[in-house]
C-alpha positions as CSV (number, residue, x, y, z in Angstrom):
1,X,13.4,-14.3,-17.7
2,X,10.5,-12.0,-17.3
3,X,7.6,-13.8,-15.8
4,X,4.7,-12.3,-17.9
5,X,2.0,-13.9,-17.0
6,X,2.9,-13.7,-13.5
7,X,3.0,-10.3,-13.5
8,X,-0.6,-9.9,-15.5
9,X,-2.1,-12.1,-12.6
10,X,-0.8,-10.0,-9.4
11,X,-1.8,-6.8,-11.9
12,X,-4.9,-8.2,-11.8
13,X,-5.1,-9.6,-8.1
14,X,-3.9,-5.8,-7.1
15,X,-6.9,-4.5,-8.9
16,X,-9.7,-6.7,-6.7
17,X,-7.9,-6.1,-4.0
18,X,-8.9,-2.1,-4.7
19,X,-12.3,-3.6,-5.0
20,X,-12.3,-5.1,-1.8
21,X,-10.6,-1.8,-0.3
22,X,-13.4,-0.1,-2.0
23,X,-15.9,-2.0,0.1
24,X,-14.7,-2.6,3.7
25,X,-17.6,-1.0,5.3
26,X,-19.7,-2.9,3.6
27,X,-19.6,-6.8,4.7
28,X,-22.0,-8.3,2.4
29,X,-20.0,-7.1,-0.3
30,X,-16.9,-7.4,1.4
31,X,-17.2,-10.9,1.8
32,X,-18.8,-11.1,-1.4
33,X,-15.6,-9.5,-3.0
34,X,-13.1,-12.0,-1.2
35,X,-14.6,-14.9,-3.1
36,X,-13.0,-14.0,-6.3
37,X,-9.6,-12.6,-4.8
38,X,-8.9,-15.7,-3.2
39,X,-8.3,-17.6,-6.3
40,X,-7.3,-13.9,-7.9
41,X,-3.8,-14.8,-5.2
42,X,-3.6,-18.2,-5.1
43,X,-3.3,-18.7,-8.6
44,X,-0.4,-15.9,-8.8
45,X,1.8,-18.6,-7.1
46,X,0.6,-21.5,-9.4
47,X,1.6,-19.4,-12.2
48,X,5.2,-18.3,-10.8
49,X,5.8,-22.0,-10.9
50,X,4.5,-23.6,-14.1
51,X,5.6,-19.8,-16.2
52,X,9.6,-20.8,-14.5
53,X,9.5,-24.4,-15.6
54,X,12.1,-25.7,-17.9
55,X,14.0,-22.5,-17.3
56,X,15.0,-22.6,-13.7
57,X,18.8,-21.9,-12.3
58,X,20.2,-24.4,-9.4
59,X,19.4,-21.3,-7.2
60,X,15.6,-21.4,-8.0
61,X,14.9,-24.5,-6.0
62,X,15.8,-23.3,-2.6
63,X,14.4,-20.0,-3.1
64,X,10.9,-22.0,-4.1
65,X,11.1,-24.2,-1.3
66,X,11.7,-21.0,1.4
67,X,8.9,-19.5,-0.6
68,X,6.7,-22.7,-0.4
69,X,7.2,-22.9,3.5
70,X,6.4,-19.0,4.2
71,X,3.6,-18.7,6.9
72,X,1.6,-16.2,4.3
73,X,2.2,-18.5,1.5
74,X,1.2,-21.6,3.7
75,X,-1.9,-19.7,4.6
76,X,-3.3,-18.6,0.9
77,X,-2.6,-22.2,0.3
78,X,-4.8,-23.1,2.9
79,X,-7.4,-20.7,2.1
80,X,-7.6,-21.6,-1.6
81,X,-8.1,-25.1,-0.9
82,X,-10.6,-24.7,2.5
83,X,-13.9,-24.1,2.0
84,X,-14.5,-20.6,1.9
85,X,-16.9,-20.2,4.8
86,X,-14.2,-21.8,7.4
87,X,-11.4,-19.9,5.8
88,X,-13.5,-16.6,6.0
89,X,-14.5,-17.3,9.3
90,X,-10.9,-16.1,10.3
91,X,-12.0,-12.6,10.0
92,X,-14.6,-10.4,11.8
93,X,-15.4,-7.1,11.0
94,X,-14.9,-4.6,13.9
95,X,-17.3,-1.5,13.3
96,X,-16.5,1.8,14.9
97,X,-18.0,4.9,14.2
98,X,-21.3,5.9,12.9
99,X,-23.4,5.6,9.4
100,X,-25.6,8.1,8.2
101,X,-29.5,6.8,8.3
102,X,-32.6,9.0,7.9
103,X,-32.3,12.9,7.3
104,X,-29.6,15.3,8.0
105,X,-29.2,15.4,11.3
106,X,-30.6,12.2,12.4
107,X,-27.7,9.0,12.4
108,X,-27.1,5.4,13.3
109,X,-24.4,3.0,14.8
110,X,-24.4,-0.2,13.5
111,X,-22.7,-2.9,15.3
112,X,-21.9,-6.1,13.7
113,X,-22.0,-9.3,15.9
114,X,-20.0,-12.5,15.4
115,X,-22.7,-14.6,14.0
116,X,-23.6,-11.7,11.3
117,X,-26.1,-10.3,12.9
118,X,-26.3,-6.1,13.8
119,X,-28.1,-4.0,15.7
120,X,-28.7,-0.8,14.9
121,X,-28.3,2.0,17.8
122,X,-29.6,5.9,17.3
123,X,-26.7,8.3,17.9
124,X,-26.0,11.5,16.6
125,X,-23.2,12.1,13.8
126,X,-20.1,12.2,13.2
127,X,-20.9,10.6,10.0
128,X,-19.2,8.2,9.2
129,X,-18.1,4.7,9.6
130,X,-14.5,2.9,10.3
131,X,-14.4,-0.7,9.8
132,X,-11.6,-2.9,10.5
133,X,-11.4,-6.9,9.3
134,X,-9.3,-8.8,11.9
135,X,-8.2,-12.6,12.2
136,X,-10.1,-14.6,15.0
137,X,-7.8,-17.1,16.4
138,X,-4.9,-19.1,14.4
139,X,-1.5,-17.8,14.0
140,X,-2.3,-14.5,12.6
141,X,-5.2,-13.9,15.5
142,X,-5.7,-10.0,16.2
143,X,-3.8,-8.8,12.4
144,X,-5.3,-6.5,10.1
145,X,-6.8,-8.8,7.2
146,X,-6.5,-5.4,5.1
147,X,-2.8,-5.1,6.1
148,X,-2.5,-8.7,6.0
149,X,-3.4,-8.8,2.3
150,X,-1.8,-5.3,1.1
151,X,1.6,-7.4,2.6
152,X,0.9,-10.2,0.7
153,X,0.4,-8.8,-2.5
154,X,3.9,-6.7,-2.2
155,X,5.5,-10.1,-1.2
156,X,4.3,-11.5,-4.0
157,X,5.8,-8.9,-6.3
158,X,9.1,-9.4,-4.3
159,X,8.8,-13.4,-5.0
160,X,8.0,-12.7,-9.5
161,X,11.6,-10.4,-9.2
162,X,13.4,-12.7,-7.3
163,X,12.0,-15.9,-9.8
164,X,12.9,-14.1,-12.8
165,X,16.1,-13.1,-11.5
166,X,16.8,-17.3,-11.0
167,X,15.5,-18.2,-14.6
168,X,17.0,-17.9,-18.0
C-alpha cells in the first residue's frame, strides 16, 4: 500500500528542514525555525500509523514495535511532547570563524555563550562564519544536531518503504 500522506508529510518535513539548513548561522532564526519542524517530524510517525491502520500484515506489528523503541524515534517522541525550551536546550551552537561587520576590510567574531548571550570580538577577515549545533548532555551528547536530523529524516523514509511494503 502506498502511504500517501506519509510521504506528503516527510516531503514537507524535508523542505523545513532546508529552512533550517538555510539558517544555521543564524540562532534566532535557527531556533525560531525548529519550532515548526518539530511537529513537521513528529507527526510523520503519527501519520505512518493511523494511514496503515486496518491494512496491516502480521509482519507490521514487530517492525512497528522495533520502530517505536528506536533511540531517534524515542527522542522526537520526547521532543514533541517536552516543552520546547528544555528539549532545545539539548543543543548549543558552536561558532567558529568570522562575520563580516562594518566596511570592507573591517570584521567581527562573534562568540555565542551558553546562556545566549555573545560577545562580539574585532578580528580581521576571513569572512565568514561556520556554525555547528551540538547536543549538550543526554545520550546523543557531543552529535551533530544538523547530522542528527538529516539521519532522521532518511530513517524515516526507510520506515514509509518498509510500512508500505507490510500493508495491503
Amino acid at each position: 500500500m502506498r502511504l500517501v500522506r506519509a510521504r506528503r508529510a516527510l516531503v514537507i518535513a524535508n523542505r523545513a528542514f532546508g529552512t533550517i539548513q538555510e539558517s544555521i548561522d543564524d540562532p534566532v532564526r535557527f531556533k525560531d525555525e525548529l519550532v515548526p519542524f518539530r511537529g513537521l517530524v513528529a507527526r510523520v510517525g503519527s501519520i505512518i500509523d493511523g494511514e496503515t491502520r486496518g491494512h496491516r500484515l502480521p509482519a507490521f506489528s514487530a517492525f512497528w514495535k522495533g520502530a517505536a523503541s528506536d533511540a531517534r524515534f524515542e527522542f522526537a517522541r520526547e521532543w514533541r511532547n517536552s516543552e520546547f525550551k528544555d528539549a532545545l536546550s539539548r543543543a548549543r551552537p558552536q561558532q567558529r570563524g568570522y562575520l563580516v561587520a562594518g566596511t570592507e576590510g573591517s570584521a567581527a567574531r562573534v562568540v555565542f555563550r551558553d546562556d545566549e548571550s555573545f560577545i562580539v570580538l574585532d578580528v580581521q577577515p576571513p569572512n565568514r562564519v561556520e556554525t555547528k549545533w551540538t547536543f549538550v548532555g543526554g545520550q546523543f551528547d557531543g552529535d551533530d544536531l544538523i547530522d542528527f536530523l538529516a539521519k532522521y529524516l532518511a530513517w524515516l523514509r526507510e520506515l514509509i518503504v518498509e510500512a508500505e511494503r507490510l500493508t495491503t
